Tab-separated table of C-alpha atoms in Angstrom:
chain	number	residue	atom	x	y	z
A	285	ARG	CA	6.151	-4.242	-10.731
A	286	PRO	CA	2.381	-4.540	-10.484
A	287	LEU	CA	0.881	-5.697	-7.203
A	288	ARG	CA	-0.974	-8.526	-8.973
A	289	CYS	CA	0.280	-10.917	-11.655
A	290	TYR	CA	-1.496	-10.080	-14.872
A	291	ILE	CA	-0.773	-11.681	-18.245
A	292	PRO	CA	-2.927	-10.535	-21.143
A	293	LYS	CA	-4.601	-13.041	-23.479
A	294	ASN	CA	-4.785	-10.689	-26.481
A	295	PRO	CA	-1.604	-11.216	-28.575
A	296	SER	CA	-0.996	-7.548	-29.391
A	297	GLN	CA	-1.645	-6.471	-25.787
A	298	TYR	CA	0.705	-9.258	-24.674
A	299	ARG	CA	3.498	-7.868	-26.816
A	300	VAL	CA	3.205	-4.452	-25.237
A	301	TRP	CA	2.905	-6.047	-21.752
A	302	TYR	CA	6.027	-8.099	-22.462
A	303	ILE	CA	7.987	-4.952	-23.299
A	304	VAL	CA	6.825	-2.815	-20.397
A	305	THR	CA	7.423	-5.593	-17.813
A	306	SER	CA	10.901	-6.375	-19.084
A	307	CYS	CA	14.005	-5.528	-17.052
A	308	TYR	CA	15.451	-3.589	-19.998
A	309	PHE	CA	12.368	-1.296	-20.118
A	310	GLU	CA	12.521	-0.814	-16.350
A	311	TYR	CA	16.282	0.080	-16.588
A	312	LEU	CA	15.633	2.442	-19.508
A	313	MET	CA	12.885	4.290	-17.617
A	314	PHE	CA	15.067	4.491	-14.482
A	315	PHE	CA	17.916	5.937	-16.606
A	316	LEU	CA	15.528	8.513	-18.118
A	317	ILE	CA	14.290	9.450	-14.658
A	318	MET	CA	17.838	9.982	-13.427
A	319	LEU	CA	18.763	11.952	-16.526
A	320	ASN	CA	15.627	14.128	-16.179
A	321	THR	CA	16.472	14.722	-12.514
A	322	LEU	CA	20.004	15.754	-13.429
A	323	CYS	CA	18.698	18.204	-16.056
A	324	LEU	CA	16.238	19.674	-13.609
A	325	GLY	CA	18.964	19.989	-10.965
A	326	MET	CA	21.150	21.986	-13.340
A	327	GLN	CA	18.581	24.776	-13.696
A	328	HIS	CA	19.359	27.963	-11.714
A	329	CYS	CA	18.318	31.562	-11.358
A	330	ASN	CA	19.653	34.078	-13.841
A	331	GLN	CA	20.619	31.360	-16.340
A	332	SER	CA	21.216	32.435	-19.906
A	333	ASP	CA	18.437	32.360	-22.498
A	334	HIS	CA	20.310	29.595	-24.328
A	335	VAL	CA	20.343	27.408	-21.218
A	336	THR	CA	16.637	28.140	-20.563
A	337	LYS	CA	15.763	27.179	-24.166
A	338	LEU	CA	17.805	24.012	-23.858
A	339	SER	CA	16.120	23.210	-20.573
A	340	ASP	CA	12.637	23.760	-22.040
A	341	THR	CA	13.471	21.520	-24.987
A	342	LEU	CA	14.736	18.743	-22.708
A	343	ASN	CA	11.623	19.093	-20.511
A	344	LEU	CA	9.470	18.634	-23.645
A	345	ILE	CA	11.451	15.588	-24.705
A	346	PHE	CA	11.246	13.912	-21.298
A	347	THR	CA	7.541	14.701	-21.060
A	348	VAL	CA	6.928	13.029	-24.426
A	349	LEU	CA	8.958	9.993	-23.411
A	350	PHE	CA	7.176	9.612	-20.051
A	351	THR	CA	3.840	10.098	-21.782
A	352	VAL	CA	4.680	7.266	-24.217
A	353	GLU	CA	5.597	5.067	-21.224
A	354	MET	CA	2.252	5.852	-19.582
A	355	ILE	CA	0.335	5.085	-22.774
A	356	LEU	CA	2.198	1.771	-23.296
A	357	LYS	CA	1.453	0.715	-19.725
A	358	LEU	CA	-2.215	1.665	-20.094
A	359	MET	CA	-2.273	-0.505	-23.267
A	360	ALA	CA	-0.526	-3.381	-21.490
A	361	PHE	CA	-2.509	-3.388	-18.183
A	362	LYS	CA	-5.713	-1.690	-19.280
A	363	VAL	CA	-7.162	1.054	-17.082
A	364	ARG	CA	-8.059	-1.068	-14.041
A	365	GLY	CA	-4.731	-2.890	-13.956
A	366	TYR	CA	-2.754	0.286	-14.572
A	367	PHE	CA	-4.435	2.236	-11.761
A	368	GLY	CA	-4.312	-0.790	-9.462
A	369	ASP	CA	-0.592	-0.096	-8.968
A	370	PRO	CA	0.069	2.933	-6.730
A	371	TRP	CA	3.351	3.696	-8.591
A	372	ASN	CA	1.390	3.968	-11.832
A	373	VAL	CA	-1.049	6.347	-10.160
A	374	PHE	CA	1.901	8.456	-9.007
A	375	ASP	CA	3.450	8.365	-12.480
A	376	PHE	CA	0.114	9.338	-14.058
A	377	ILE	CA	-0.257	12.406	-11.809
A	378	ILE	CA	3.334	13.509	-12.553
A	379	VAL	CA	2.981	12.983	-16.332
A	380	ILE	CA	-0.355	14.811	-16.515
A	381	GLY	CA	1.194	17.699	-14.494
A	382	SER	CA	4.152	17.762	-16.885
A	383	VAL	CA	1.907	17.780	-19.926
A	384	VAL	CA	-0.075	20.707	-18.489
A	385	ASP	CA	3.197	22.512	-17.696
A	386	VAL	CA	4.419	22.094	-21.248
A	387	ILE	CA	1.111	23.257	-22.710
A	388	LEU	CA	0.963	26.349	-20.480
A	389	SER	CA	4.607	27.149	-21.195
A	390	GLU	CA	3.913	26.979	-24.960
A	391	VAL	CA	0.811	29.139	-24.637
A	392	ASP	CA	2.783	31.670	-22.528
A	393	THR	CA	5.591	31.753	-25.122
A	394	ALA	CA	3.097	32.234	-27.947
A	395	LEU	CA	1.390	35.092	-26.059
A	396	GLU	CA	4.711	36.817	-25.328
A	397	SER	CA	5.866	36.528	-28.958
A	398	SER	CA	2.555	37.937	-30.265
A	399	GLY	CA	2.763	40.909	-27.863
A	400	GLY	CA	-0.323	39.895	-25.913
């Protein structure tokens, strides 16, 4: 929960705020974090190409979902309100790192498949 009580006056912003501050949304995000942690924990050295491909696909899906969460919270709290909560700052750093990881992985895969 944010450190300060903030309720938007704009109706469309309020709808997004109402969703991201709901218990259901919090539980959904907690579930996704646990599921992502489980998927990351199942990775191991010398895993088959099939498992690696599945792992990469799941990483992409979770990155997209967490990016959507970040965007919704930025819409709900605006920049100042979003970054006023240390947990959101932490989430932002993790999500940006994940997005960079996905992009670099895709570039690496494209370079390998093109022979360069």
